[in-house]
Amino acid sequence: MFAGCTVALATPFRDGAVDEAALRSWVEWQIEQGTPVISPVGTTGESPTLSHAEHERVISIVVETAAGRAKVMPGTGSNSTAEAVRLTKFAAKAGADGALLVAPYYNRPSQEGLYRHFAVVAESVDLPLVLYNIPGRTGRNVEVDTIERLSRLSTIVAIKEAAGSLDQVSEILVRTDLTVLSGDDSLTLPMLAVGAEGVVSVAANLVPKDVAALVSDFNSGEIGSARERHARLFPLCRELLGLGPNPVPLKAALALLGRGNGELRLPLCPLDAPEIDRLSQALAQYGLRKP
C-alpha cells in the first residue's frame, strides 16, 4: 500500500518553533504535485530534536491537512520500545494510514532484541507498519533473518531499506513478501531493478513529480526513460545527501528556492558558503533556479 513515491517531509521551523502554517502549506503543495504518501517526523523531519508534544502535533497537522487526499506514514520509531509504542498508538488514533519504525538507535540491541522491539510495537496496534533499516545512523543492521521473522507479523507490511546493499535487498525479496522501499534516492533505480516497489525520498521535497515518474516509468517498462531520469536526478541527490547531514542541504535548497527559511535545530547547523555555492549550482543544473 506504500509503493511508489513517498516524500520524507521536512519540518519547517520559525524562531525556534514548528512553523505550523508553513507545514500545512508544504503538505498542500505535495498533494498538488500528486504525491501519494507523505512521511513526516522521520530523519528528514528532524524528529530527534522534536519534543514529544511537537512530534504528535506534526503528525496531527499532516493528517488533518492531507484529509485523505494522500496517505500519511509518520515516523514513530524510538530507541525506547515503550516510546515507540506510545507514538505509534498516537499515530493510529490521529488517523495515520501507517507508521515508519526506525530500528532502535544508540543502544545497539542484538538481533533478538530488535525482533522483540518491533514485535511489541506490531502487537500493540492495528496499523500497517513499515520497518526502517538504516545501520549508518542506528549502529545496527537489521539482518535478513530478523526481517524474515518480522515479516510473519500481520501488521508489518513493508521495509524502507537503507543499508546500501543490493544483496540484502534481493535476499529480503526472496525470503519475504514485504514491499521493499528504497531509503536512498540515488539507489532507487538499482533497487527497483531487483524488485523494490518505491522510494521514501528526500529529493521529493523539491521534485516529487520527477521522483514519482522515475518509479512509474520503470514499472511501465520504460527502462530507458527511467535511466534518463535517474541520471538527471543523481547529481541533485548527491548534493542533497552528501553536502551535510540530512536535512541540512535540503533545507538550504528549499530556502534558495524561496520555499522556506532554512532554519534548523542544533546540533544541526547551516552549510558554509562554498557548500551553498555547490548546492546552488546543482539546483541550477537541474533547472530549478537560474545560474
PDB file of C-alpha atoms in Angstrom:
ATOM      1  CA  MET A   1       0.000   0.000   0.000  1.00  0.00           C
ATOM      2  CA  PHE A   2       3.034   2.297   0.196  1.00  0.00           C
ATOM      3  CA  ALA A   3       4.527   1.520  -3.205  1.00  0.00           C
ATOM      4  CA  GLY A   4       5.572   4.412  -5.434  1.00  0.00           C
ATOM      5  CA  CYS A   5       6.878   7.747  -4.201  1.00  0.00           C
ATOM      6  CA  THR A   6       6.710   8.690  -0.531  1.00  0.00           C
ATOM      7  CA  VAL A   7       8.093  12.081   0.437  1.00  0.00           C
ATOM      8  CA  ALA A   8      10.196  12.155   3.612  1.00  0.00           C
ATOM      9  CA  LEU A   9       8.783  15.512   4.628  1.00  0.00           C
ATOM     10  CA  ALA A  10      10.958  18.185   6.240  1.00  0.00           C
ATOM     11  CA  THR A  11       9.676  20.074   9.292  1.00  0.00           C
ATOM     12  CA  PRO A  12       9.689  23.879   8.944  1.00  0.00           C
ATOM     13  CA  PHE A  13      10.737  25.980  11.933  1.00  0.00           C
ATOM     14  CA  ARG A  14      10.390  29.692  12.634  1.00  0.00           C
ATOM     15  CA  ASP A  15      12.033  31.389  15.613  1.00  0.00           C
ATOM     16  CA  GLY A  16      12.703  28.032  17.213  1.00  0.00           C
ATOM     17  CA  ALA A  17       9.156  26.669  16.963  1.00  0.00           C
ATOM     18  CA  VAL A  18       7.420  24.430  14.437  1.00  0.00           C
ATOM     19  CA  ASP A  19       6.009  26.681  11.720  1.00  0.00           C
ATOM     20  CA  GLU A  20       2.531  25.191  11.504  1.00  0.00           C
ATOM     21  CA  ALA A  21       1.363  27.424   8.653  1.00  0.00           C
ATOM     22  CA  ALA A  22       4.380  26.501   6.539  1.00  0.00           C
ATOM     23  CA  LEU A  23       3.909  22.816   7.390  1.00  0.00           C
ATOM     24  CA  ARG A  24       0.327  22.910   6.142  1.00  0.00           C
ATOM     25  CA  SER A  25       1.479  24.727   3.009  1.00  0.00           C
ATOM     26  CA  TRP A  26       4.165  22.108   2.328  1.00  0.00           C
ATOM     27  CA  VAL A  27       1.619  19.308   2.681  1.00  0.00           C
ATOM     28  CA  GLU A  28      -0.783  21.075   0.323  1.00  0.00           C
ATOM     29  CA  TRP A  29       1.998  21.508  -2.235  1.00  0.00           C
ATOM     30  CA  GLN A  30       2.851  17.820  -2.088  1.00  0.00           C
ATOM     31  CA  ILE A  31      -0.791  16.925  -2.662  1.00  0.00           C
ATOM     32  CA  GLU A  32      -0.984  19.345  -5.590  1.00  0.00           C
ATOM     33  CA  GLN A  33       2.079  17.619  -7.042  1.00  0.00           C
ATOM     34  CA  GLY A  34       0.327  14.259  -6.815  1.00  0.00           C
ATOM     35  CA  THR A  35       2.489  12.729  -4.081  1.00  0.00           C
ATOM     36  CA  PRO A  36       0.635   9.606  -2.901  1.00  0.00           C
ATOM     37  CA  VAL A  37       2.296   9.143   0.516  1.00  0.00           C
ATOM     38  CA  ILE A  38       3.652  11.719   2.967  1.00  0.00           C
ATOM     39  CA  SER A  39       6.029  10.651   5.738  1.00  0.00           C
ATOM     40  CA  PRO A  40       6.572  13.357   8.378  1.00  0.00           C
ATOM     41  CA  VAL A  41       8.684  13.298  11.552  1.00  0.00           C
ATOM     42  CA  GLY A  42      11.385  10.984  10.272  1.00  0.00           C
ATOM     43  CA  THR A  43      15.072  11.757   9.902  1.00  0.00           C
ATOM     44  CA  THR A  44      14.310  14.418   7.280  1.00  0.00           C
ATOM     45  CA  GLY A  45      11.690  15.857   9.635  1.00  0.00           C
ATOM     46  CA  GLU A  46      14.334  16.324  12.364  1.00  0.00           C
ATOM     47  CA  SER A  47      12.404  14.087  14.735  1.00  0.00           C
ATOM     48  CA  PRO A  48      15.346  13.699  17.160  1.00  0.00           C
ATOM     49  CA  THR A  49      15.050  17.408  18.034  1.00  0.00           C
ATOM     50  CA  LEU A  50      11.257  17.497  18.405  1.00  0.00           C
ATOM     51  CA  SER A  51       9.636  17.308  21.803  1.00  0.00           C
ATOM     52  CA  HIS A  52       7.023  14.617  22.315  1.00  0.00           C
ATOM     53  CA  ALA A  53       4.281  17.237  22.070  1.00  0.00           C
ATOM     54  CA  GLU A  54       5.750  18.651  18.853  1.00  0.00           C
ATOM     55  CA  HIS A  55       6.115  15.191  17.333  1.00  0.00           C
ATOM     56  CA  GLU A  56       2.457  14.468  17.966  1.00  0.00           C
ATOM     57  CA  ARG A  57       1.386  17.920  16.783  1.00  0.00           C
ATOM     58  CA  VAL A  58       3.182  17.500  13.463  1.00  0.00           C
ATOM     59  CA  ILE A  59       1.506  14.126  12.917  1.00  0.00           C
ATOM     60  CA  SER A  60      -1.896  15.650  13.659  1.00  0.00           C
ATOM     61  CA  ILE A  61      -1.364  18.602  11.327  1.00  0.00           C
ATOM     62  CA  VAL A  62      -0.218  16.436   8.430  1.00  0.00           C
ATOM     63  CA  VAL A  63      -3.131  14.008   8.851  1.00  0.00           C
ATOM     64  CA  GLU A  64      -5.638  16.867   9.134  1.00  0.00           C
ATOM     65  CA  THR A  65      -4.228  18.717   6.147  1.00  0.00           C
ATOM     66  CA  ALA A  66      -3.949  15.660   3.924  1.00  0.00           C
ATOM     67  CA  ALA A  67      -7.568  14.816   4.775  1.00  0.00           C
ATOM     68  CA  GLY A  68      -7.437  11.523   2.920  1.00  0.00           C
ATOM     69  CA  ARG A  69      -6.025  13.038  -0.284  1.00  0.00           C
ATOM     70  CA  ALA A  70      -2.682  11.349   0.372  1.00  0.00           C
ATOM     71  CA  LYS A  71      -1.678   8.563   2.718  1.00  0.00           C
ATOM     72  CA  VAL A  72       0.238   9.616   5.823  1.00  0.00           C
ATOM     73  CA  MET A  73       3.025   7.417   7.220  1.00  0.00           C
ATOM     74  CA  PRO A  74       4.692   9.250  10.118  1.00  0.00           C
ATOM     75  CA  GLY A  75       7.892   8.175  11.768  1.00  0.00           C
ATOM     76  CA  THR A  76       7.092   6.710  15.184  1.00  0.00           C
ATOM     77  CA  GLY A  77      10.263   4.784  15.956  1.00  0.00           C
ATOM     78  CA  SER A  78      12.457   5.241  19.000  1.00  0.00           C
ATOM     79  CA  ASN A  79      15.326   3.559  20.804  1.00  0.00           C
ATOM     80  CA  SER A  80      12.860   3.113  23.653  1.00  0.00           C
ATOM     81  CA  THR A  81      10.315   0.405  22.882  1.00  0.00           C
ATOM     82  CA  ALA A  82       7.751   1.983  25.207  1.00  0.00           C
ATOM     83  CA  GLU A  83       8.141   5.326  23.446  1.00  0.00           C
ATOM     84  CA  ALA A  84       7.798   3.701  20.017  1.00  0.00           C
ATOM     85  CA  VAL A  85       4.588   2.010  21.193  1.00  0.00           C
ATOM     86  CA  ARG A  86       3.213   5.309  22.525  1.00  0.00           C
ATOM     87  CA  LEU A  87       3.993   7.250  19.360  1.00  0.00           C
ATOM     88  CA  THR A  88       2.634   4.511  17.100  1.00  0.00           C
ATOM     89  CA  LYS A  89      -0.587   4.324  19.089  1.00  0.00           C
ATOM     90  CA  PHE A  90      -0.890   8.095  18.808  1.00  0.00           C
ATOM     91  CA  ALA A  91      -0.424   7.938  15.029  1.00  0.00           C
ATOM     92  CA  ALA A  92      -3.148   5.322  14.768  1.00  0.00           C
ATOM     93  CA  LYS A  93      -5.522   7.398  16.901  1.00  0.00           C
ATOM     94  CA  ALA A  94      -4.746  10.515  14.859  1.00  0.00           C
ATOM     95  CA  GLY A  95      -5.812   8.748  11.666  1.00  0.00           C
ATOM     96  CA  ALA A  96      -2.484   7.942  10.033  1.00  0.00           C
ATOM     97  CA  ASP A  97      -2.506   5.269   7.323  1.00  0.00           C
ATOM     98  CA  GLY A  98       0.617   3.576   8.619  1.00  0.00           C
ATOM     99  CA  ALA A  99       3.792   4.223  10.578  1.00  0.00           C
ATOM    100  CA  LEU A 100       7.517   4.098   9.833  1.00  0.00           C
ATOM    101  CA  LEU A 101       9.584   2.392  12.539  1.00  0.00           C
ATOM    102  CA  VAL A 102      13.307   3.047  12.536  1.00  0.00           C
ATOM    103  CA  ALA A 103      15.474   0.416  14.193  1.00  0.00           C
ATOM    104  CA  PRO A 104      16.422   1.333  17.776  1.00  0.00           C
ATOM    105  CA  TYR A 105      19.483   3.563  17.669  1.00  0.00           C
ATOM    106  CA  TYR A 106      22.430   4.081  20.035  1.00  0.00           C
ATOM    107  CA  ASN A 107      21.742   1.134  22.371  1.00  0.00           C
ATOM    108  CA  ARG A 108      22.732  -1.356  19.630  1.00  0.00           C
ATOM    109  CA  PRO A 109      20.433  -4.272  20.576  1.00  0.00           C
ATOM    110  CA  SER A 110      21.042  -7.847  19.499  1.00  0.00           C
ATOM    111  CA  GLN A 111      19.039  -9.311  16.632  1.00  0.00           C
ATOM    112  CA  GLU A 112      16.744 -10.895  19.218  1.00  0.00           C
ATOM    113  CA  GLY A 113      16.351  -7.504  20.875  1.00  0.00           C
ATOM    114  CA  LEU A 114      15.500  -5.932  17.517  1.00  0.00           C
ATOM    115  CA  TYR A 115      12.912  -8.620  16.846  1.00  0.00           C
ATOM    116  CA  ARG A 116      11.293  -8.222  20.255  1.00  0.00           C
ATOM    117  CA  HIS A 117      11.251  -4.413  19.927  1.00  0.00           C
ATOM    118  CA  PHE A 118       9.447  -4.421  16.580  1.00  0.00           C
ATOM    119  CA  ALA A 119       7.169  -7.299  17.609  1.00  0.00           C
ATOM    120  CA  VAL A 120       5.958  -5.463  20.705  1.00  0.00           C
ATOM    121  CA  VAL A 121       5.109  -2.398  18.614  1.00  0.00           C
ATOM    122  CA  ALA A 122       3.436  -4.529  15.940  1.00  0.00           C
ATOM    123  CA  GLU A 123       1.291  -6.285  18.506  1.00  0.00           C
ATOM    124  CA  SER A 124       0.216  -3.001  20.117  1.00  0.00           C
ATOM    125  CA  VAL A 125      -1.643  -1.513  17.147  1.00  0.00           C
ATOM    126  CA  ASP A 126      -3.821  -2.490  14.234  1.00  0.00           C
ATOM    127  CA  LEU A 127      -1.936  -0.261  11.798  1.00  0.00           C
ATOM    128  CA  PRO A 128       0.238  -1.110   8.774  1.00  0.00           C
ATOM    129  CA  LEU A 129       3.875  -0.750   9.797  1.00  0.00           C
ATOM    130  CA  VAL A 130       6.980  -0.134   7.704  1.00  0.00           C
ATOM    131  CA  LEU A 131      10.326  -1.181   9.129  1.00  0.00           C
ATOM    132  CA  TYR A 132      13.210   1.244   8.568  1.00  0.00           C
ATOM    133  CA  ASN A 133      16.703  -0.200   8.370  1.00  0.00           C
ATOM    134  CA  ILE A 134      19.476   2.405   8.252  1.00  0.00           C
ATOM    135  CA  PRO A 135      22.544   0.999  10.042  1.00  0.00           C
ATOM    136  CA  GLY A 136      24.656   4.056   9.212  1.00  0.00           C
ATOM    137  CA  ARG A 137      22.519   6.035  11.645  1.00  0.00           C
ATOM    138  CA  THR A 138      21.412   3.383  14.118  1.00  0.00           C
ATOM    139  CA  GLY A 139      24.671   1.459  14.525  1.00  0.00           C
ATOM    140  CA  ARG A 140      22.989  -1.886  13.931  1.00  0.00           C
ATOM    141  CA  ASN A 141      21.898  -3.641  10.734  1.00  0.00           C
ATOM    142  CA  VAL A 142      18.588  -5.478  10.907  1.00  0.00           C
ATOM    143  CA  GLU A 143      19.686  -8.805   9.452  1.00  0.00           C
ATOM    144  CA  VAL A 144      17.562 -10.646   6.903  1.00  0.00           C
ATOM    145  CA  ASP A 145      16.872 -13.498   9.325  1.00  0.00           C
ATOM    146  CA  THR A 146      15.290 -10.952  11.669  1.00  0.00           C
ATOM    147  CA  ILE A 147      13.394  -9.250   8.859  1.00  0.00           C
ATOM    148  CA  GLU A 148      12.034 -12.630   7.748  1.00  0.00           C
ATOM    149  CA  ARG A 149      10.767 -13.352  11.267  1.00  0.00           C
ATOM    150  CA  LEU A 150       9.151  -9.924  11.474  1.00  0.00           C
ATOM    151  CA  SER A 151       7.506 -10.338   8.062  1.00  0.00           C
ATOM    152  CA  ARG A 152       5.312 -13.061   9.572  1.00  0.00           C
ATOM    153  CA  LEU A 153       3.613 -10.476  11.798  1.00  0.00           C
ATOM    154  CA  SER A 154       0.433  -9.333  10.084  1.00  0.00           C
ATOM    155  CA  THR A 155       0.823  -5.607  10.723  1.00  0.00           C
ATOM    156  CA  ILE A 156       4.348  -5.388   9.249  1.00  0.00           C
ATOM    157  CA  VAL A 157       3.823  -4.817   5.528  1.00  0.00           C
ATOM    158  CA  ALA A 158       6.967  -3.155   4.164  1.00  0.00           C
ATOM    159  CA  ILE A 159      10.551  -2.119   4.808  1.00  0.00           C
ATOM    160  CA  LYS A 160      12.419   1.055   3.993  1.00  0.00           C
ATOM    161  CA  GLU A 161      15.846  -0.379   3.277  1.00  0.00           C
ATOM    162  CA  ALA A 162      18.864   1.915   3.541  1.00  0.00           C
ATOM    163  CA  ALA A 163      21.716  -0.449   4.313  1.00  0.00           C
ATOM    164  CA  GLY A 164      23.217   0.235   0.882  1.00  0.00           C
ATOM    165  CA  SER A 165      23.365  -3.440  -0.065  1.00  0.00           C
ATOM    166  CA  LEU A 166      21.572  -4.724  -3.149  1.00  0.00           C
ATOM    167  CA  ASP A 167      22.345  -8.244  -1.976  1.00  0.00           C
ATOM    168  CA  GLN A 168      20.419  -7.591   1.225  1.00  0.00           C
ATOM    169  CA  VAL A 169      17.531  -6.112  -0.762  1.00  0.00           C
ATOM    170  CA  SER A 170      17.487  -9.172  -3.022  1.00  0.00           C
ATOM    171  CA  GLU A 171      17.550 -11.540  -0.071  1.00  0.00           C
ATOM    172  CA  ILE A 172      14.643  -9.717   1.601  1.00  0.00           C
ATOM    173  CA  LEU A 173      12.656 -10.005  -1.616  1.00  0.00           C
ATOM    174  CA  VAL A 174      13.450 -13.690  -1.991  1.00  0.00           C
ATOM    175  CA  ARG A 175      12.625 -14.598   1.605  1.00  0.00           C
ATOM    176  CA  THR A 176       9.640 -12.338   2.409  1.00  0.00           C
ATOM    177  CA  ASP A 177       6.524 -10.841   0.872  1.00  0.00           C
ATOM    178  CA  LEU A 178       7.310  -7.379   2.208  1.00  0.00           C
ATOM    179  CA  THR A 179       7.072  -4.330  -0.036  1.00  0.00           C
ATOM    180  CA  VAL A 180      10.634  -3.012  -0.260  1.00  0.00           C
ATOM    181  CA  LEU A 181      11.173   0.750  -0.493  1.00  0.00           C
ATOM    182  CA  SER A 182      14.452   2.462  -1.253  1.00  0.00           C
ATOM    183  CA  GLY A 183      15.725   4.576   1.618  1.00  0.00           C
ATOM    184  CA  ASP A 184      18.335   6.287  -0.536  1.00  0.00           C
ATOM    185  CA  ASP A 185      17.355   8.415  -3.548  1.00  0.00           C
ATOM    186  CA  SER A 186      20.485   7.599  -5.515  1.00  0.00           C
ATOM    187  CA  LEU A 187      19.809   3.847  -5.202  1.00  0.00           C
ATOM    188  CA  THR A 188      16.145   3.925  -6.198  1.00  0.00           C
ATOM    189  CA  LEU A 189      16.656   2.729  -9.766  1.00  0.00           C
ATOM    190  CA  PRO A 190      19.064  -0.113  -8.862  1.00  0.00           C
ATOM    191  CA  MET A 191      16.700  -1.247  -6.126  1.00  0.00           C
ATOM    192  CA  LEU A 192      13.724  -1.158  -8.482  1.00  0.00           C
ATOM    193  CA  ALA A 193      15.756  -3.325 -10.843  1.00  0.00           C
ATOM    194  CA  VAL A 194      15.980  -6.118  -8.261  1.00  0.00           C
ATOM    195  CA  GLY A 195      12.352  -5.848  -7.150  1.00  0.00           C
ATOM    196  CA  ALA A 196      11.770  -2.869  -4.872  1.00  0.00           C
ATOM    197  CA  GLU A 197       8.475  -1.078  -5.429  1.00  0.00           C
ATOM    198  CA  GLY A 198       9.154   2.513  -4.468  1.00  0.00           C
ATOM    199  CA  VAL A 199      11.169   5.043  -2.502  1.00  0.00           C
ATOM    200  CA  VAL A 200      10.908   7.175   0.603  1.00  0.00           C
ATOM    201  CA  SER A 201      12.502  10.218  -0.941  1.00  0.00           C
ATOM    202  CA  VAL A 202      14.303  13.312   0.315  1.00  0.00           C
ATOM    203  CA  ALA A 203      14.516  14.750  -3.204  1.00  0.00           C
ATOM    204  CA  ALA A 204      10.717  14.592  -3.455  1.00  0.00           C
ATOM    205  CA  ASN A 205      10.612  17.636  -1.177  1.00  0.00           C
ATOM    206  CA  LEU A 206      11.868  19.502  -4.261  1.00  0.00           C
ATOM    207  CA  VAL A 207      10.845  17.463  -7.320  1.00  0.00           C
ATOM    208  CA  PRO A 208       8.150  14.961  -6.321  1.00  0.00           C
ATOM    209  CA  LYS A 209       6.775  14.579  -9.836  1.00  0.00           C
ATOM    210  CA  ASP A 210      10.190  13.618 -11.203  1.00  0.00           C
ATOM    211  CA  VAL A 211      10.849  11.053  -8.474  1.00  0.00           C
ATOM    212  CA  ALA A 212       7.380   9.563  -8.970  1.00  0.00           C
ATOM    213  CA  ALA A 213       7.893   9.494 -12.745  1.00  0.00           C
ATOM    214  CA  LEU A 214      11.131   7.517 -12.368  1.00  0.00           C
ATOM    215  CA  VAL A 215       9.276   4.812 -10.435  1.00  0.00           C
ATOM    216  CA  SER A 216       6.318   4.905 -12.811  1.00  0.00           C
ATOM    217  CA  ASP A 217       8.497   4.685 -15.913  1.00  0.00           C
ATOM    218  CA  PHE A 218      10.352   1.684 -14.553  1.00  0.00           C
ATOM    219  CA  ASN A 219       7.141  -0.089 -13.594  1.00  0.00           C
ATOM    220  CA  SER A 220       5.702   0.607 -17.048  1.00  0.00           C
ATOM    221  CA  GLY A 221       8.704  -0.947 -18.748  1.00  0.00           C
ATOM    222  CA  GLU A 222      10.069   2.399 -19.925  1.00  0.00           C
ATOM    223  CA  ILE A 223      13.551   1.477 -18.738  1.00  0.00           C
ATOM    224  CA  GLY A 224      15.381   3.959 -20.952  1.00  0.00           C
ATOM    225  CA  SER A 225      13.280   6.828 -19.636  1.00  0.00           C
ATOM    226  CA  ALA A 226      13.801   5.664 -16.059  1.00  0.00           C
ATOM    227  CA  ARG A 227      17.560   5.615 -16.640  1.00  0.00           C
ATOM    228  CA  GLU A 228      17.447   9.136 -18.054  1.00  0.00           C
ATOM    229  CA  ARG A 229      15.513  10.368 -15.045  1.00  0.00           C
ATOM    230  CA  HIS A 230      17.968   8.648 -12.708  1.00  0.00           C
ATOM    231  CA  ALA A 231      20.912  10.277 -14.482  1.00  0.00           C
ATOM    232  CA  ARG A 232      19.291  13.699 -14.182  1.00  0.00           C
ATOM    233  CA  LEU A 233      18.341  13.243 -10.540  1.00  0.00           C
ATOM    234  CA  PHE A 234      21.633  11.710  -9.444  1.00  0.00           C
ATOM    235  CA  PRO A 235      23.763  14.907  -9.180  1.00  0.00           C
ATOM    236  CA  LEU A 236      20.995  16.675  -7.256  1.00  0.00           C
ATOM    237  CA  CYS A 237      20.554  13.729  -4.885  1.00  0.00           C
ATOM    238  CA  ARG A 238      24.312  13.520  -4.378  1.00  0.00           C
ATOM    239  CA  GLU A 239      24.432  17.116  -3.126  1.00  0.00           C
ATOM    240  CA  LEU A 240      21.215  16.883  -1.090  1.00  0.00           C
ATOM    241  CA  LEU A 241      22.577  13.889   0.800  1.00  0.00           C
ATOM    242  CA  GLY A 242      26.310  14.496   0.553  1.00  0.00           C
ATOM    243  CA  LEU A 243      26.970  18.135   1.434  1.00  0.00           C
ATOM    244  CA  GLY A 244      25.908  17.673   5.039  1.00  0.00           C
ATOM    245  CA  PRO A 245      23.729  15.558   7.281  1.00  0.00           C
ATOM    246  CA  ASN A 246      20.137  15.252   6.138  1.00  0.00           C
ATOM    247  CA  PRO A 247      18.141  17.555   6.125  1.00  0.00           C
ATOM    248  CA  VAL A 248      20.728  20.368   6.258  1.00  0.00           C
ATOM    249  CA  PRO A 249      21.293  20.567   2.460  1.00  0.00           C
ATOM    250  CA  LEU A 250      17.581  20.044   1.783  1.00  0.00           C
ATOM    251  CA  LYS A 251      16.548  22.954   3.968  1.00  0.00           C
ATOM    252  CA  ALA A 252      19.208  25.131   2.338  1.00  0.00           C
ATOM    253  CA  ALA A 253      17.831  24.140  -1.072  1.00  0.00           C
ATOM    254  CA  LEU A 254      14.281  24.975  -0.020  1.00  0.00           C
ATOM    255  CA  ALA A 255      15.485  28.385   1.162  1.00  0.00           C
ATOM    256  CA  LEU A 256      17.334  29.020  -2.124  1.00  0.00           C
ATOM    257  CA  LEU A 257      14.099  28.223  -3.955  1.00  0.00           C
ATOM    258  CA  GLY A 258      12.068  30.610  -1.790  1.00  0.00           C
ATOM    259  CA  ARG A 259      10.181  27.789  -0.081  1.00  0.00           C
ATOM    260  CA  GLY A 260      11.487  28.131   3.443  1.00  0.00           C
ATOM    261  CA  ASN A 261      13.902  29.960   5.684  1.00  0.00           C
ATOM    262  CA  GLY A 262      16.359  27.097   6.115  1.00  0.00           C
ATOM    263  CA  GLU A 263      16.025  27.137   9.894  1.00  0.00           C
ATOM    264  CA  LEU A 264      17.449  24.097  11.687  1.00  0.00           C
ATOM    265  CA  ARG A 265      17.761  22.970  15.257  1.00  0.00           C
ATOM    266  CA  LEU A 266      21.064  22.227  16.936  1.00  0.00           C
ATOM    267  CA  PRO A 267      23.077  20.095  16.757  1.00  0.00           C
ATOM    268  CA  LEU A 268      22.422  20.584  13.033  1.00  0.00           C
ATOM    269  CA  CYS A 269      23.839  23.801  11.629  1.00  0.00           C
ATOM    270  CA  PRO A 270      23.772  25.527   8.221  1.00  0.00           C
ATOM    271  CA  LEU A 271      26.061  24.830   5.284  1.00  0.00           C
ATOM    272  CA  ASP A 272      29.024  27.130   4.784  1.00  0.00           C
ATOM    273  CA  ALA A 273      29.349  29.480   1.800  1.00  0.00           C
ATOM    274  CA  PRO A 274      31.266  27.075  -0.533  1.00  0.00           C
ATOM    275  CA  GLU A 275      28.719  24.332   0.175  1.00  0.00           C
ATOM    276  CA  ILE A 276      25.837  26.703  -0.535  1.00  0.00           C
ATOM    277  CA  ASP A 277      27.511  27.574  -3.837  1.00  0.00           C
ATOM    278  CA  ARG A 278      27.785  23.896  -4.796  1.00  0.00           C
ATOM    279  CA  LEU A 279      24.154  23.328  -3.893  1.00  0.00           C
ATOM    280  CA  SER A 280      23.078  26.374  -5.864  1.00  0.00           C
ATOM    281  CA  GLN A 281      24.947  25.079  -8.901  1.00  0.00           C
ATOM    282  CA  ALA A 282      23.243  21.687  -8.582  1.00  0.00           C
ATOM    283  CA  LEU A 283      19.828  23.357  -8.408  1.00  0.00           C
ATOM    284  CA  ALA A 284      20.668  25.478 -11.461  1.00  0.00           C
ATOM    285  CA  GLN A 285      21.951  22.447 -13.371  1.00  0.00           C
ATOM    286  CA  TYR A 286      18.664  20.707 -12.659  1.00  0.00           C
ATOM    287  CA  GLY A 287      16.739  23.746 -13.869  1.00  0.00           C
ATOM    288  CA  LEU A 288      15.200  24.692 -10.538  1.00  0.00           C
ATOM    289  CA  ARG A 289      16.806  28.153 -10.420  1.00  0.00           C
ATOM    290  CA  LYS A 290      18.850  30.448 -12.624  1.00  0.00           C
ATOM    291  CA  PRO A 291      22.645  30.023 -12.618  1.00  0.00           C
TER     292      PRO A 291
END
